[in-house]
Coordinates of C-alpha atoms in Angstrom, one line a residue:
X164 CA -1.6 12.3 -7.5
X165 CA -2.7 8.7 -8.1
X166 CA -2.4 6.6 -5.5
X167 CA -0.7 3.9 -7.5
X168 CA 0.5 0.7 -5.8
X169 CA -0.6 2.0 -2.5
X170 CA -4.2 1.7 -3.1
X171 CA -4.0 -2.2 -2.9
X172 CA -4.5 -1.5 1.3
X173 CA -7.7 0.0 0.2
X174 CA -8.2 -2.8 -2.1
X175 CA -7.2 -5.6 -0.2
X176 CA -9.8 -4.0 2.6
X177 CA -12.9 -3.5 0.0
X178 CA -11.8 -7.3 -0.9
X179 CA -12.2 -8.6 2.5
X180 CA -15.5 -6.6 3.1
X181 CA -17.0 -8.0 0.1
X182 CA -16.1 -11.2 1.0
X183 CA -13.8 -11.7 -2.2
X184 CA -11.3 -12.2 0.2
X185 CA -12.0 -13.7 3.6
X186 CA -8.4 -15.2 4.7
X187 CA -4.5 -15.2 3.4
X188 CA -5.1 -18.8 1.6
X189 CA -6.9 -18.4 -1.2
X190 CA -4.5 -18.6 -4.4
X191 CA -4.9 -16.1 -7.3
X192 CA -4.1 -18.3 -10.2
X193 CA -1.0 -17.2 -12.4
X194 CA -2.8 -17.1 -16.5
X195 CA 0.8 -18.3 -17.5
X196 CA 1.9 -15.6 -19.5
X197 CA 4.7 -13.7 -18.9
X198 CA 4.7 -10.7 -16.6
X199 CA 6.4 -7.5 -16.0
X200 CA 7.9 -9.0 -12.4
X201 CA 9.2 -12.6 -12.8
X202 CA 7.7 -13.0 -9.0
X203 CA 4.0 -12.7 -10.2
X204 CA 4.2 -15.8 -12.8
X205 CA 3.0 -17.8 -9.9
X206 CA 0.0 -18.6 -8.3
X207 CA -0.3 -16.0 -5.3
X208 CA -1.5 -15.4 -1.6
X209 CA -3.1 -12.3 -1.5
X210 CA 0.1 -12.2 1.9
X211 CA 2.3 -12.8 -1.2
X212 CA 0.4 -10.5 -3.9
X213 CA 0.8 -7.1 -1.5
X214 CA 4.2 -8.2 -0.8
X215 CA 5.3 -8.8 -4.5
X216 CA 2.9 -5.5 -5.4
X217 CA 0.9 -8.1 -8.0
X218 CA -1.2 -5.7 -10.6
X219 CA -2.7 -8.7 -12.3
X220 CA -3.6 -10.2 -8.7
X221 CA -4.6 -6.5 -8.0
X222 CA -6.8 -5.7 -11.0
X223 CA -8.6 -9.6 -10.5
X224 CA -9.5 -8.8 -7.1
X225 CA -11.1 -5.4 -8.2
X226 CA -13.2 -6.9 -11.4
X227 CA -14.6 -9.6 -9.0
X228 CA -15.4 -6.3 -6.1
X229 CA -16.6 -4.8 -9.4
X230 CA -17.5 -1.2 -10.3
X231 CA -21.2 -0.8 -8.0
X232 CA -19.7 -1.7 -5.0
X233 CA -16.1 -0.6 -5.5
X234 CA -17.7 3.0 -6.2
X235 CA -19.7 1.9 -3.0
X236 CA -16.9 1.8 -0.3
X237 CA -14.9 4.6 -2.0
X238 CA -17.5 7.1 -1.0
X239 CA -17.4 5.4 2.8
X240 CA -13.7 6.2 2.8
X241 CA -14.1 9.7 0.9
X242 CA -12.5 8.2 -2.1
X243 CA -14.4 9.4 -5.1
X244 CA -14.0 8.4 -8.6
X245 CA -13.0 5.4 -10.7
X246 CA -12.7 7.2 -13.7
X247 CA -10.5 4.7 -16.3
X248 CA -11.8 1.8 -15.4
X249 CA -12.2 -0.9 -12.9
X250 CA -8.8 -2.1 -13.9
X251 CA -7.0 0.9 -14.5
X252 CA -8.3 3.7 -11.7
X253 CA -5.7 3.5 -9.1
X254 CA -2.9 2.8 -11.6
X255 CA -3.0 6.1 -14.1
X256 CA -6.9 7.0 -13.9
X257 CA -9.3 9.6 -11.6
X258 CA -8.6 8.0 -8.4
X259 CA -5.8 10.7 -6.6
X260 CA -4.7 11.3 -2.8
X261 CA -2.7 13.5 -1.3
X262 CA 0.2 12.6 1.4
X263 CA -1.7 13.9 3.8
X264 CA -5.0 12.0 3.1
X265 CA -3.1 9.1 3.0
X266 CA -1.4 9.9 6.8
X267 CA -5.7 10.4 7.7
X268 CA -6.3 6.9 5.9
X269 CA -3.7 5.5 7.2
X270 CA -4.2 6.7 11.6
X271 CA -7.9 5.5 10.8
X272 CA -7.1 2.3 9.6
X273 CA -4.3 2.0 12.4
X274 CA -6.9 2.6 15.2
X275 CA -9.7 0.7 13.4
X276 CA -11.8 4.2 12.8
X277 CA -12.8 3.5 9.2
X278 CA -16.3 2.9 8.4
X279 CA -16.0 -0.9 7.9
X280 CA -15.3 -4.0 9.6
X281 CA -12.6 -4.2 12.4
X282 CA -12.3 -7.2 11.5
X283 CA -11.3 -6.2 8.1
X284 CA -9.2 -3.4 8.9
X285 CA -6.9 -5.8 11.3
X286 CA -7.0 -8.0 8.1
X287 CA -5.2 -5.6 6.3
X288 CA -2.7 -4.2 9.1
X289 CA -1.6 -7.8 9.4
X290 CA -0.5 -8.7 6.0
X291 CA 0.9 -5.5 5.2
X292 CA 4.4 -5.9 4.2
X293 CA 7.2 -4.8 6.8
X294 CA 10.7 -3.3 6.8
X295 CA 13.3 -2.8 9.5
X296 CA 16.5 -0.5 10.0
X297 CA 18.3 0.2 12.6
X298 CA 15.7 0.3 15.4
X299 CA 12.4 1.0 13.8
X300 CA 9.8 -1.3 11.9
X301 CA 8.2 0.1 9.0
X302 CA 4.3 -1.0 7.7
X303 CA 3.2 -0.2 4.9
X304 CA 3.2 0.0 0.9
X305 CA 5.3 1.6 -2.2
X306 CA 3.8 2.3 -5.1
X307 CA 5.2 3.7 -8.6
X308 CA 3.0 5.5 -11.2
X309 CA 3.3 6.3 -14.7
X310 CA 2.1 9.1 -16.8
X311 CA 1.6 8.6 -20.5
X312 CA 3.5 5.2 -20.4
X313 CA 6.3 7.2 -18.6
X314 CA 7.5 6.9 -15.0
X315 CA 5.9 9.9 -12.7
X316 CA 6.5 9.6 -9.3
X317 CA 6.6 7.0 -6.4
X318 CA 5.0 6.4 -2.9
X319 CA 5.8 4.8 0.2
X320 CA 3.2 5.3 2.7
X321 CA 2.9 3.1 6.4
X322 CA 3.6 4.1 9.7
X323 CA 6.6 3.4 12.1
X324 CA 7.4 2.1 15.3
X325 CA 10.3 1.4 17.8
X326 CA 8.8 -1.3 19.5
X327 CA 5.0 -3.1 18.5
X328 CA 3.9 -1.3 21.8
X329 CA 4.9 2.5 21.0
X330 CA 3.3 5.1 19.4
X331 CA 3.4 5.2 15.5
X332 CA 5.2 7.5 13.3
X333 CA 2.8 7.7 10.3
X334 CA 4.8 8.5 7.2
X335 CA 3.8 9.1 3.0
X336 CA 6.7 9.9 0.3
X337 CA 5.8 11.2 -2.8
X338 CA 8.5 11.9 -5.2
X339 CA 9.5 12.1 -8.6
X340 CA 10.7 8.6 -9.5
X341 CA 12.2 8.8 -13.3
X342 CA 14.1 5.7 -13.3
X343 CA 14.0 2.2 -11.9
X344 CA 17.4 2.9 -9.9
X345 CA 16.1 5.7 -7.9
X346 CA 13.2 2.8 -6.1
X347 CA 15.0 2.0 -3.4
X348 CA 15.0 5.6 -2.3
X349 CA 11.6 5.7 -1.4
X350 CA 12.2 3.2 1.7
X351 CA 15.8 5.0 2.1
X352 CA 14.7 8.4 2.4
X353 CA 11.9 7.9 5.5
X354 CA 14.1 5.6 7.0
X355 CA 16.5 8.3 7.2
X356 CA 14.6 11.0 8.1
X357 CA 12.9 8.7 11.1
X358 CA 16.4 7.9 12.6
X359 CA 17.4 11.9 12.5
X360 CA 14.1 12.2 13.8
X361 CA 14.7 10.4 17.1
X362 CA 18.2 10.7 17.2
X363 CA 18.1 14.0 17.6
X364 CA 15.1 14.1 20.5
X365 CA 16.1 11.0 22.5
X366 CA 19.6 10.1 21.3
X367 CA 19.1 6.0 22.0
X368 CA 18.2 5.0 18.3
X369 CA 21.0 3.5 16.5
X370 CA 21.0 3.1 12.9
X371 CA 22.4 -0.2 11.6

């Protein structure tokens, strides 16, 4: 399936090797014209555009990459095609992934294994947006894809941890998300399944 909004880890790191982003500050200028999100009619962080899930900040970053090299570092990280545009590819075009190609992206990028900069790749881990429950810390990015202008299924992809020291729980939801209600399950549903997880092995995580 297309990897939607979670391809703007892989975006964010092809930005930073390309050097069209080299820190958090740079601003990504709002074109003052209304937006789909109210939060992206403002001029944006790329820290800020991950965590608001920008698609104009997004699909910016990408034209300035631009196809040669984008098609470039795809093929480093087994990625293949941007068939549908520069703009378009991750969002409803050729580009697809798997759950469990996204767990293998996701260990190599934890451990600094992919075939770019370390630097880059701690780039990325560091401004990727976190949630907490109960006792674990979630990293990672959602992402929500349409078919034919209609709503097709959602991601949340990351990986988990108890404390910043322990092992990580590497995690990526696919579902059928129909209806902009049904979002907040995608967060809702590892969440749960993590606590069970551990409760039922260790019996010291409590969910808050």
């Amino acid at each position: 399936r297309v990897p939607a909004s979670t391809f703007k880890i892989f975006n964010t790191l092809i930005a930073y090797e390309t050097g069209v982003v080299t820190d958090d500050k740079k601003l990504f200028k709002w074109d003052g014209k209304p937006k789909w999100i109210k939060a992206w009619e403002q001029d944006l962080n790329i820290r800020q555009a991950i965590a608001f899930s920008a698609v104009p900040v997004y699909q910016q970053i990408a034209r300035e990459i631009g196809a040669v090299r984008m098609v470039s570092f795809l093929k480093q990280l087994d990625y293949l095609s941007i068939s549908g545009g520069i703009t378009r590819f991750w969002l409803d075009g050729g580009l697809v992934i798997s759950a469990v190609e996204q767990i293998e992206m996701l260990e190599k990028l934890y451990h600094a294994r992919l075939p770019v900069s370390k630097e880059g790749q701690a780039f990325v881990k560091d401004i990727l947006p976190a949630a907490k429950r109960g006792c674990f810390t979630a990293h990672g990015k959602t992402g929500w894809a349409f078919t034919n202008k209609k709503p097709d299924h959602g991601w949340w992809v990351g990986w988990a941890q108890q404390t910043s020291e322990a092992k990580p729980i590497y995690f990526a939801l696919n579902a059928d998300v129909r209806d902009k209600s049904q979002l907040g399950l995608r967060q809702s549903l590892v969440f749960d399944v993590l606590h069970d997880f551990v409760q039922l092995r260790e019996k010291e995580c409590q969910v808050n």
